[in-house]
XYZ file of N, CA, C and O in Angstrom:
772
model
N 0.853 -1.143 0.020
C -0.009 -0.049 -0.016
C 0.895 1.210 0.000
O 1.877 1.298 0.735
N 0.539 2.145 -0.806
C 1.227 3.450 -0.805
C 0.381 4.520 -0.439
O -0.772 4.556 -0.808
N 0.889 5.498 0.324
C 0.134 6.721 0.735
C 0.812 7.812 0.208
O 1.986 8.100 0.446
N 0.100 8.742 -0.609
C 0.771 9.904 -1.108
C 0.700 11.003 -0.069
O -0.068 11.004 0.770
N 1.597 11.984 -0.316
C 1.617 13.057 0.627
C 0.325 13.887 0.641
O 0.010 14.415 1.670
N -0.436 13.901 -0.416
C -1.707 14.502 -0.426
C -2.735 13.997 0.462
O -3.633 14.668 0.866
N -2.600 12.719 0.713
C -3.522 11.999 1.585
C -3.127 11.995 3.066
O -3.880 11.547 3.938
N -2.009 12.636 3.383
C -1.552 12.619 4.745
C -2.188 13.774 5.504
O -2.729 14.729 5.039
N -2.118 13.657 6.838
C -2.622 14.698 7.737
C -1.746 15.846 7.734
O -0.536 15.766 7.759
N -2.264 16.987 7.538
C -1.475 18.273 7.589
C -0.939 18.480 8.957
O -1.719 18.594 9.917
N 0.488 18.477 9.165
C 1.021 18.573 10.508
C 0.676 19.993 11.219
O 0.747 19.957 12.351
N 0.295 20.942 10.432
C -0.061 22.260 11.048
C -1.618 22.340 11.195
O -2.052 23.379 11.662
N -2.256 21.378 10.715
C -3.794 21.440 10.688
C -4.410 21.192 12.087
O -3.713 20.895 13.111
N -5.722 21.396 12.127
C -6.359 21.398 13.463
C -6.405 20.028 14.129
O -6.300 19.904 15.373
N -6.407 18.875 13.346
C -6.460 17.631 13.962
C -5.220 17.307 14.776
O -5.211 16.928 15.856
N -4.036 17.426 14.110
C -2.748 17.240 14.773
C -2.583 18.235 15.961
O -2.168 17.844 17.013
N -2.861 19.492 15.691
C -2.714 20.499 16.760
C -3.543 20.147 17.968
O -3.149 20.249 19.080
N -4.819 19.747 17.715
C -5.686 19.535 18.867
C -5.246 18.293 19.660
O -5.349 18.184 20.795
N -4.754 17.322 18.867
C -4.305 16.019 19.515
C -3.086 16.449 20.411
O -2.939 15.924 21.595
N -2.167 17.184 19.913
C -1.002 17.636 20.682
C -1.452 18.454 21.926
O -1.036 18.174 23.050
N -2.298 19.428 21.673
C -2.760 20.375 22.651
C -3.472 19.689 23.808
O -3.324 19.997 24.955
N -4.268 18.682 23.442
C -5.068 17.980 24.494
C -4.385 16.791 25.093
O -4.823 16.126 25.917
N -3.088 16.609 24.692
C -2.203 15.627 25.320
C -2.794 14.216 25.303
O -2.705 13.371 26.240
N -3.466 13.923 24.151
C -3.993 12.564 24.011
C -2.862 11.544 23.913
O -1.741 11.888 23.431
N -3.204 10.249 24.160
C -2.152 9.294 24.108
C -1.903 8.703 22.701
O -2.059 7.527 22.422
N -1.635 9.599 21.791
C -1.416 9.252 20.457
C 0.112 9.481 20.155
O 0.714 10.357 20.586
N 0.667 8.477 19.444
C 2.104 8.592 19.011
C 2.148 9.268 17.685
O 1.456 8.876 16.765
N 2.952 10.314 17.564
C 3.161 10.857 16.243
C 4.389 10.355 15.600
O 5.533 10.301 16.196
N 4.262 9.775 14.458
C 5.456 9.249 13.751
C 6.041 10.323 12.805
O 5.268 10.989 12.063
N 7.264 10.509 12.882
C 7.901 11.395 11.957
C 8.445 10.675 10.764
O 9.471 9.993 10.929
N 7.806 10.762 9.684
C 8.273 9.955 8.530
C 9.476 10.628 7.861
O 9.701 11.849 8.083
N 10.207 9.901 7.074
C 11.456 10.422 6.463
C 11.213 11.638 5.653
O 12.166 12.463 5.554
N 10.120 11.869 5.044
C 9.884 13.076 4.255
C 9.286 14.217 5.088
O 8.774 15.147 4.445
N 9.275 14.115 6.338
C 8.868 15.220 7.157
C 7.404 15.352 7.447
O 6.944 16.375 7.971
N 6.633 14.325 6.997
C 5.114 14.467 7.167
C 4.803 13.774 8.519
O 5.325 12.646 8.747
N 3.924 14.346 9.286
C 3.489 13.727 10.607
C 2.318 12.940 10.254
O 1.404 13.388 9.590
N 2.278 11.775 10.948
C 0.990 10.939 10.789
C 0.676 10.358 12.119
O 1.541 9.795 12.787
N -0.599 10.420 12.537
C -0.931 9.769 13.827
C -0.830 8.294 13.690
O -1.334 7.704 12.724
N -0.418 7.615 14.726
C -0.364 6.194 14.716
C -1.787 5.641 14.613
O -2.024 4.562 14.042
N -2.664 6.363 15.118
C -4.161 5.957 15.066
C -4.616 5.778 13.589
O -5.466 4.934 13.314
N -4.114 6.571 12.696
C -4.439 6.428 11.259
C -3.923 5.134 10.725
O -4.632 4.416 10.055
N -2.728 4.700 11.073
C -2.116 3.504 10.645
C -2.955 2.266 11.249
O -3.320 1.322 10.508
N -3.380 2.468 12.455
C -4.137 1.333 13.095
C -5.471 1.299 12.384
O -5.996 0.219 12.109
N -6.004 2.445 12.059
C -7.334 2.515 11.370
C -7.220 1.853 9.913
O -8.165 1.175 9.529
N -6.143 2.143 9.263
C -5.977 1.510 7.945
C -5.836 -0.012 8.072
O -6.413 -0.750 7.309
N -5.106 -0.400 9.008
C -4.864 -1.897 9.230
C -6.173 -2.558 9.563
O -6.591 -3.679 9.019
N -7.017 -1.896 10.394
C -8.344 -2.395 10.675
C -9.239 -2.458 9.480
O -9.956 -3.428 9.244
N -9.197 -1.359 8.691
C -10.110 -1.266 7.478
C -9.780 -2.319 6.478
O -10.736 -2.914 5.880
N -8.553 -2.527 6.268
C -8.067 -3.559 5.234
C -7.973 -4.911 5.807
O -7.673 -5.909 5.068
N -8.040 -5.074 7.102
C -7.817 -6.350 7.811
C -6.435 -6.912 7.426
O -6.323 -8.115 7.286
N -5.452 -6.058 7.292
C -4.108 -6.462 6.981
C -3.149 -5.482 7.625
O -3.441 -4.338 7.994
N -1.916 -5.933 7.852
C -0.910 -5.039 8.404
C -0.572 -3.948 7.454
O -0.844 -4.101 6.250
N -0.186 -2.780 8.020
C 0.164 -1.615 7.137
C 1.590 -1.157 7.441
O 2.002 -1.135 8.583
N 2.315 -0.897 6.443
C 3.760 -0.393 6.561
C 3.776 0.904 5.712
O 3.198 0.943 4.628
N 4.444 1.905 6.193
C 4.666 3.137 5.509
C 6.124 3.378 5.322
O 6.881 3.255 6.231
N 6.517 3.656 4.077
C 7.855 3.969 3.789
C 7.847 4.975 2.576
O 6.873 4.971 1.806
N 8.833 5.872 2.615
C 8.747 6.865 1.486
C 9.190 6.325 0.160
O 9.695 5.161 0.104
N 8.893 7.071 -0.844
C 9.134 6.520 -2.256
C 10.587 6.238 -2.473
O 10.944 5.299 -3.114
N 11.476 7.138 -1.933
C 12.870 7.003 -2.243
C 13.389 5.722 -1.537
O 14.172 4.859 -2.109
N 12.933 5.421 -0.308
C 13.417 4.270 0.409
C 12.853 2.974 -0.291
O 13.568 2.036 -0.332
N 11.622 3.044 -0.821
C 11.093 1.815 -1.450
C 11.833 1.558 -2.754
O 12.162 0.457 -3.056
N 12.161 2.553 -3.555
C 13.012 2.313 -4.718
C 14.380 2.035 -4.366
O 14.926 1.082 -5.136
N 14.993 2.489 -3.353
C 16.227 2.062 -2.935
C 16.335 0.565 -2.625
O 17.155 -0.155 -3.053
N 15.342 0.137 -1.897
C 15.168 -1.301 -1.554
C 15.090 -2.190 -2.765
O 15.703 -3.230 -2.858
N 14.417 -1.642 -3.802
C 14.267 -2.424 -5.016
C 15.544 -2.468 -5.761
O 15.724 -3.327 -6.740
N 16.519 -1.592 -5.566
C 17.770 -1.572 -6.321
C 18.884 -2.158 -5.544
O 19.964 -2.368 -6.113
N 18.688 -2.479 -4.230
C 19.853 -2.880 -3.376
C 20.414 -4.250 -3.849
O 19.658 -5.159 -4.076
N 21.721 -4.319 -3.895
C 22.467 -5.507 -4.211
C 23.234 -6.035 -2.973
O 23.050 -7.151 -2.513
N 24.152 -5.158 -2.475
C 24.972 -5.564 -1.316
C 25.740 -4.332 -0.795
O 25.756 -3.320 -1.473
N 26.392 -4.558 0.305
C 27.342 -3.472 0.898
C 26.597 -2.204 1.231
O 25.432 -2.221 1.827
N 27.199 -1.086 0.841
C 26.707 0.243 1.232
C 26.304 0.958 -0.074
O 27.004 1.341 -0.895
N 24.946 1.159 -0.254
C 24.448 1.713 -1.457
C 23.831 3.132 -1.123
O 23.029 3.282 -0.128
N 24.131 4.109 -1.878
C 23.480 5.396 -1.845
C 22.502 5.478 -3.036
O 22.787 5.188 -4.186
N 21.281 5.808 -2.663
C 20.194 6.080 -3.606
C 19.850 7.579 -3.617
O 19.629 8.119 -2.539
N 19.807 8.156 -4.790
C 19.408 9.566 -4.902
C 18.246 9.570 -5.842
O 18.397 9.218 -7.042
N 17.072 10.110 -5.395
C 15.895 10.229 -6.220
C 15.760 11.614 -6.760
O 15.496 12.564 -5.969
N 15.998 11.701 -8.060
C 15.896 13.110 -8.719
C 14.352 13.171 -9.224
O 13.993 12.684 -10.220
N 13.670 13.872 -8.383
C 12.206 14.046 -8.682
C 11.774 15.432 -8.352
O 12.529 16.367 -8.663
N 10.674 15.619 -7.758
C 10.188 16.947 -7.368
C 11.302 17.544 -6.456
O 11.565 18.723 -6.638
N 11.903 16.795 -5.574
C 12.964 17.305 -4.737
C 14.209 16.329 -4.929
O 14.447 15.868 -6.111
N 14.887 16.000 -3.862
C 15.975 15.122 -3.970
C 15.764 14.061 -2.782
O 15.937 14.409 -1.605
N 15.304 12.890 -3.145
C 15.269 11.794 -2.165
C 16.615 11.188 -1.970
O 17.373 11.095 -2.824
N 16.863 10.777 -0.722
C 18.120 10.241 -0.379
C 18.033 9.094 0.656
O 17.368 9.283 1.679
N 18.592 8.044 0.309
C 18.589 6.837 1.202
C 19.994 6.118 1.095
O 20.537 5.979 0.002
N 20.455 5.672 2.334
C 21.574 4.791 2.282
C 20.975 3.372 2.740
O 20.121 3.321 3.600
N 21.548 2.367 2.098
C 21.322 0.962 2.644
C 22.672 0.484 2.966
O 23.568 0.412 2.039
N 22.839 0.116 4.220
C 24.132 -0.334 4.694
C 24.001 -1.800 5.246
O 23.236 -1.988 6.163
N 24.584 -2.731 4.492
C 24.513 -4.158 4.910
C 23.049 -4.550 5.091
O 22.680 -5.291 5.998
N 22.182 -4.018 4.175
C 20.783 -4.385 4.144
C 19.917 -3.631 5.071
O 18.630 -3.738 5.113
N 20.498 -2.667 5.853
C 19.683 -1.804 6.710
C 19.308 -0.560 5.975
O 20.214 0.200 5.528
N 17.992 -0.264 5.866
C 17.524 0.979 5.200
C 17.736 2.229 6.175
O 17.235 2.207 7.228
N 18.384 3.242 5.637
C 18.695 4.499 6.381
C 18.182 5.654 5.551
O 18.892 6.173 4.786
N 16.833 6.088 5.777
C 16.399 7.283 5.053
C 17.259 8.473 5.514
O 17.535 8.573 6.737
N 17.465 9.418 4.593
C 18.256 10.566 4.903
C 17.612 11.839 4.406
O 16.708 11.795 3.677
N 18.077 12.999 4.874
C 17.524 14.281 4.411
C 18.569 15.186 3.762
O 18.766 16.309 4.140
N 19.341 14.529 2.838
C 20.447 15.196 2.261
C 20.021 16.458 1.457
O 20.721 17.459 1.221
N 18.718 16.433 0.977
C 18.191 17.473 0.082
C 18.225 18.918 0.754
O 18.438 19.874 0.036
N 18.208 18.901 2.092
C 18.186 20.168 2.790
C 19.500 20.691 3.221
O 19.628 21.751 3.889
N 20.591 20.023 2.902
C 21.886 20.536 3.231
C 22.271 21.721 2.337
O 21.845 21.869 1.213
N 22.960 22.637 2.884
C 23.369 23.901 2.133
C 24.246 23.508 0.938
O 25.167 22.725 0.964
N 23.889 24.189 -0.234
C 24.704 23.975 -1.454
C 24.616 25.334 -2.180
O 23.592 25.832 -2.511
N 25.737 25.893 -2.505
C 25.840 27.171 -3.157
C 25.032 28.145 -2.369
O 25.236 28.529 -1.294
N 23.993 28.763 -3.078
C 23.205 29.843 -2.415
C 21.875 29.342 -1.866
O 21.061 30.088 -1.479
N 21.710 28.028 -1.859
C 20.440 27.420 -1.353
C 20.693 26.086 -0.759
O 21.510 25.955 0.131
N 19.945 25.028 -1.288
C 20.172 23.668 -0.785
C 20.400 22.789 -2.002
O 20.136 23.188 -3.125
N 20.828 21.492 -1.760
C 20.951 20.560 -2.873
C 19.645 20.471 -3.606
O 19.653 20.404 -4.844
N 18.566 20.350 -2.941
C 17.234 20.189 -3.600
C 16.926 21.374 -4.553
O 16.328 21.100 -5.591
N 17.270 22.583 -4.204
C 16.980 23.686 -5.019
C 17.704 23.651 -6.351
O 17.245 24.277 -7.303
N 18.891 22.961 -6.312
C 19.635 22.885 -7.609
C 19.415 21.625 -8.389
O 19.479 21.599 -9.573
N 19.083 20.461 -7.741
C 18.943 19.233 -8.468
C 17.498 18.721 -8.498
O 17.238 17.700 -9.041
N 16.643 19.388 -7.754
C 15.207 19.030 -7.791
C 14.570 19.644 -9.008
O 15.190 20.273 -9.811
N 13.276 19.525 -9.058
C 12.533 20.064 -10.201
C 12.651 21.598 -10.326
O 12.634 22.010 -11.434
N 12.756 22.287 -9.206
C 12.924 23.721 -9.228
C 14.152 24.080 -10.040
O 14.206 25.045 -10.830
N 15.244 23.420 -9.797
C 16.491 23.687 -10.512
C 16.420 23.347 -11.966
O 16.953 23.958 -12.778
N 15.680 22.258 -12.240
C 15.594 21.795 -13.634
C 14.688 22.740 -14.418
O 15.039 23.159 -15.582
N 13.609 23.124 -13.928
C 12.564 23.817 -14.763
C 12.632 25.295 -14.663
O 12.343 26.099 -15.548
N 12.842 25.839 -13.416
C 12.659 27.242 -13.150
C 13.959 27.982 -13.046
O 14.090 29.030 -13.570
N 14.932 27.494 -12.288
C 16.112 28.257 -12.038
C 17.255 28.083 -13.046
O 17.820 29.117 -13.298
N 17.562 26.895 -13.487
C 18.791 26.721 -14.102
C 18.714 26.202 -15.601
O 19.608 26.414 -16.321
N 17.651 25.543 -15.909
C 17.628 24.885 -17.218
C 18.311 23.520 -17.283
O 19.023 23.251 -16.326
N 18.034 22.729 -18.260
C 18.562 21.313 -18.250
C 20.064 21.273 -18.226
O 20.610 20.449 -17.560
N 20.738 22.087 -19.044
C 22.182 21.932 -19.166
C 22.887 22.245 -17.860
O 23.780 21.525 -17.380
N 22.529 23.379 -17.196
C 23.092 23.712 -15.836
C 22.655 22.715 -14.738
O 23.378 22.327 -13.973
N 21.382 22.268 -14.923
C 20.781 21.240 -13.941
C 21.722 20.025 -14.063
O 22.029 19.472 -12.941
N 21.960 19.475 -15.191
C 22.871 18.307 -15.339
C 24.185 18.519 -14.724
O 24.758 17.594 -14.068
N 24.819 19.702 -14.890
C 26.115 19.880 -14.231
C 25.959 19.940 -12.746
O 26.861 19.438 -11.980
N 24.915 20.456 -12.205
C 24.693 20.487 -10.725
C 24.480 19.078 -10.210
O 24.966 18.718 -9.190
N 23.772 18.207 -10.993
C 23.579 16.834 -10.613
C 25.011 16.138 -10.503
O 25.244 15.455 -9.480
N 25.750 16.274 -11.514
C 27.108 15.681 -11.425
C 27.897 16.170 -10.130
O 28.491 15.443 -9.553
N 27.862 17.466 -9.988
C 28.634 18.089 -8.865
C 28.170 17.493 -7.533
O 28.870 17.084 -6.554
N 26.819 17.545 -7.394
C 26.203 17.033 -6.092
C 26.506 15.580 -5.895
O 26.877 15.207 -4.750
N 26.356 14.740 -6.891
C 26.643 13.358 -6.803
C 28.106 13.064 -6.405
O 28.398 12.290 -5.552
N 29.000 13.766 -7.067
C 30.418 13.655 -6.706
C 30.727 14.054 -5.291
O 31.519 13.356 -4.615
N 30.095 15.089 -4.754
C 30.273 15.490 -3.483
C 29.817 14.461 -2.437
O 30.455 14.175 -1.396
N 28.602 13.913 -2.702
C 27.960 12.962 -1.863
C 28.764 11.657 -1.851
O 28.879 11.009 -0.821
N 29.230 11.228 -3.000
C 30.110 10.014 -3.085
C 31.350 10.231 -2.293
O 31.784 9.323 -1.518
N 32.030 11.365 -2.346
C 33.265 11.637 -1.626
C 32.970 11.587 -0.098
O 33.770 11.115 0.653
N 31.769 12.152 0.298
C 31.562 12.256 1.733
C 31.083 10.916 2.340
O 31.467 10.529 3.441
N 30.249 10.149 1.572
C 29.672 8.979 2.145
C 30.317 7.643 1.801
O 30.046 6.672 2.421
N 31.137 7.679 0.703
C 31.919 6.504 0.337
C 31.075 5.293 0.028
O 31.364 4.170 0.589
N 30.012 5.359 -0.717
C 29.273 4.098 -1.036
C 29.985 3.174 -1.877
O 30.755 3.562 -2.693
N 29.497 1.908 -1.897
C 30.102 0.898 -2.809
C 29.292 0.985 -4.085
O 29.788 0.576 -5.144
N 28.040 1.472 -4.071
C 27.106 1.478 -5.160
C 26.311 2.785 -5.119
O 25.863 3.133 -4.022
N 26.078 3.418 -6.249
C 25.256 4.592 -6.351
C 24.258 4.457 -7.398
O 24.542 4.094 -8.487
N 22.962 4.650 -6.925
C 21.800 4.471 -7.855
C 21.127 5.874 -7.938
O 20.687 6.509 -6.903
N 20.855 6.291 -9.185
C 20.029 7.433 -9.374
C 18.641 7.052 -9.940
O 18.619 6.330 -10.859
N 17.644 7.528 -9.228
C 16.317 7.123 -9.732
C 15.448 8.374 -9.722
O 15.899 9.504 -9.708
N 14.145 8.154 -9.721
C 13.185 9.313 -9.727
C 12.787 9.628 -11.154
O 13.513 9.213 -12.089
N 11.778 10.453 -11.191
C 11.273 10.830 -12.501
C 12.192 11.674 -13.451
O 12.071 11.562 -14.694
N 13.112 12.331 -12.801
C 13.994 13.178 -13.663
C 15.335 12.576 -14.054
O 16.114 13.239 -14.702
N 15.551 11.317 -13.650
C 16.801 10.665 -14.140
C 16.846 10.669 -15.585
O 17.980 10.601 -16.196
N 15.733 10.507 -16.217
C 15.644 10.450 -17.707
C 16.164 11.742 -18.375
O 16.429 11.838 -19.622
N 16.247 12.884 -17.667
C 16.740 14.164 -18.173
C 18.206 14.234 -18.233
O 18.770 15.205 -18.748
N 18.938 13.207 -17.742
C 20.398 13.180 -17.800
C 20.743 12.570 -19.111
O 20.283 11.466 -19.554
N 21.695 13.214 -19.842
C 22.220 12.642 -21.098
C 23.087 11.480 -20.811
O 23.128 10.473 -21.498
N 23.923 11.617 -19.807
C 24.810 10.541 -19.287
C 24.912 10.615 -17.766
O 24.684 11.603 -17.131
N 25.145 9.467 -17.196
C 25.123 9.345 -15.720
C 26.508 9.810 -15.193
O 27.507 9.662 -15.820
N 26.460 10.409 -14.044
C 27.773 10.729 -13.354
C 28.654 9.547 -13.246
O 27.991 8.359 -13.099
N 29.999 9.614 -13.238
C 30.802 8.405 -12.983
C 30.467 7.600 -11.716
O 30.207 8.187 -10.726
N 30.463 6.297 -11.950
C 30.173 5.439 -10.821
C 28.745 5.173 -10.437
O 28.441 4.656 -9.382
N 27.836 5.734 -11.275
C 26.397 5.554 -10.991
C 25.696 4.651 -11.907
O 26.126 4.432 -13.121
N 24.548 4.087 -11.481
C 23.685 3.369 -12.342
C 22.322 3.934 -12.222
O 21.960 4.559 -11.156
N 21.556 3.882 -13.285
C 20.223 4.455 -13.282
C 19.132 3.428 -12.935
O 19.315 2.214 -13.068
N 18.010 3.903 -12.381
C 16.862 3.108 -11.992
C 15.650 3.771 -12.513
O 15.688 4.890 -12.933
N 14.538 3.021 -12.548
C 13.313 3.606 -12.856
C 12.324 3.317 -11.668
O 12.590 2.526 -10.808
N 11.145 3.964 -11.752
C 10.330 3.941 -10.662
C 9.686 2.477 -10.425
O 9.172 2.247 -9.352
N 9.799 1.686 -11.438
C 9.243 0.288 -11.225
C 9.982 -0.459 -10.198
O 9.437 -1.433 -9.671
N 11.256 -0.148 -9.938
C 12.042 -0.836 -8.880
C 11.357 -0.661 -7.561
O 11.579 -1.462 -6.579
N 10.485 0.324 -7.378
C 9.711 0.503 -6.131
C 8.805 -0.709 -5.772
O 8.736 -1.062 -4.592
N 8.380 -1.356 -6.819
C 7.580 -2.566 -6.595
C 8.388 -3.652 -5.961
O 7.998 -4.335 -4.998
N 9.589 -3.881 -6.466
C 10.559 -4.871 -5.870
C 10.812 -4.473 -4.389
O 10.867 -5.301 -3.549
N 11.098 -3.169 -4.277
C 11.328 -2.687 -2.891
C 10.115 -2.995 -1.980
O 10.326 -3.336 -0.787
N 8.839 -2.821 -2.462
C 7.727 -3.156 -1.622
C 7.632 -4.610 -1.277
O 7.306 -4.946 -0.126
N 7.934 -5.533 -2.235
C 8.006 -6.885 -1.912
C 9.130 -7.305 -0.899
O 8.891 -8.007 0.019
N 10.273 -6.593 -0.971
C 11.344 -6.801 -0.058
C 10.954 -6.333 1.295
O 11.336 -6.930 2.330
N 10.259 -5.273 1.370
C 9.907 -4.711 2.612
C 8.987 -5.669 3.360
O 9.129 -5.863 4.598
N 8.016 -6.247 2.652
C 7.111 -7.234 3.353
C 7.811 -8.581 3.549
O 7.344 -9.352 4.451
N 8.937 -8.855 2.833
C 9.676 -10.063 3.035
C 10.346 -10.066 4.460
O 10.667 -11.097 5.056
N 10.632 -8.880 4.897
C 11.277 -8.699 6.183
C 10.310 -8.362 7.313
O 9.684 -7.351 7.327
N 10.062 -9.395 8.114
C 9.008 -9.232 9.142
C 9.205 -8.112 10.108
O 8.295 -7.643 10.776
N 10.441 -7.589 10.331
C 10.695 -6.579 11.205
C 10.564 -5.190 10.648
O 11.137 -4.248 11.162
N 9.952 -4.970 9.480
C 9.744 -3.687 8.893
C 10.898 -3.121 8.082
O 10.985 -1.975 7.848
N 11.701 -4.048 7.564
C 12.817 -3.585 6.685
C 14.106 -3.226 7.383
O 15.017 -2.740 6.796
N 14.201 -3.539 8.709
C 15.416 -3.163 9.477
C 16.457 -4.291 9.425
O 17.529 -4.154 9.648
N 15.956 -5.440 9.024
C 16.843 -6.615 8.884
C 17.452 -6.539 7.543
O 16.864 -6.134 6.557
N 18.721 -7.041 7.402
C 19.311 -7.061 6.089
C 18.445 -7.764 5.018
O 17.878 -8.801 5.336
N 18.349 -7.146 3.808
C 17.505 -7.733 2.814
C 18.130 -8.843 2.033
O 17.369 -9.557 1.360
N 19.428 -8.942 1.994
C 20.069 -9.937 1.185
C 20.861 -10.949 2.113
O 21.991 -11.281 1.781
N 20.339 -11.321 3.213
C 21.124 -12.124 4.107
C 21.357 -13.515 3.511
O 20.402 -14.069 3.012
N 22.596 -13.939 3.550
C 22.915 -15.235 2.985
C 22.248 -16.320 3.739
O 22.184 -16.282 5.037
N 21.691 -17.383 3.056
C 21.184 -18.489 3.764
C 22.289 -19.495 4.202
O 23.232 -19.695 3.421
N 22.053 -20.119 5.371
C 23.082 -21.031 5.807
C 23.074 -22.302 4.917
O 22.003 -22.691 4.405
N 24.216 -22.818 4.638
C 24.283 -23.963 3.707
C 24.272 -25.315 4.425
O 24.359 -25.412 5.643
């Protein structure tokens, strides 16, 4: 099951505000993309569908679908910049998009704003290469995957990267459910012989 950001509860809206103000016994989950969701909503969905519910952001799901081994960095070039590391099978969502870069943030340069409004395709491509090189140098991944809807706007991939498409998110979803502990267990654990 996928939940889009449009269907989430507005964190500044009256429902969340009143829950917090009234000190009700609800747990607020902070999802990797910064959206707040009441645990009660997840419980309600599970009850409505009579099935367990897991929530994971789109970048993490696509990263899971692309993971092979070791330390993988996934960067989703879409509306913004999705970022996930998977280290020895453990999914680690990150917020690299909001780190400072030049006069703004990484997301402002390699997200859709940089592509369509601020810089144009040619300069956007140069910024993508620069950002990817910086993140590779800082994080030292074994594997780098670029995905998201705007990866197709690259004429060629930055050195050391491979491309993905959004269909890998389906594989990620299957892998998430294959791990009974919610995706925190390594996804490619070797079977004993």
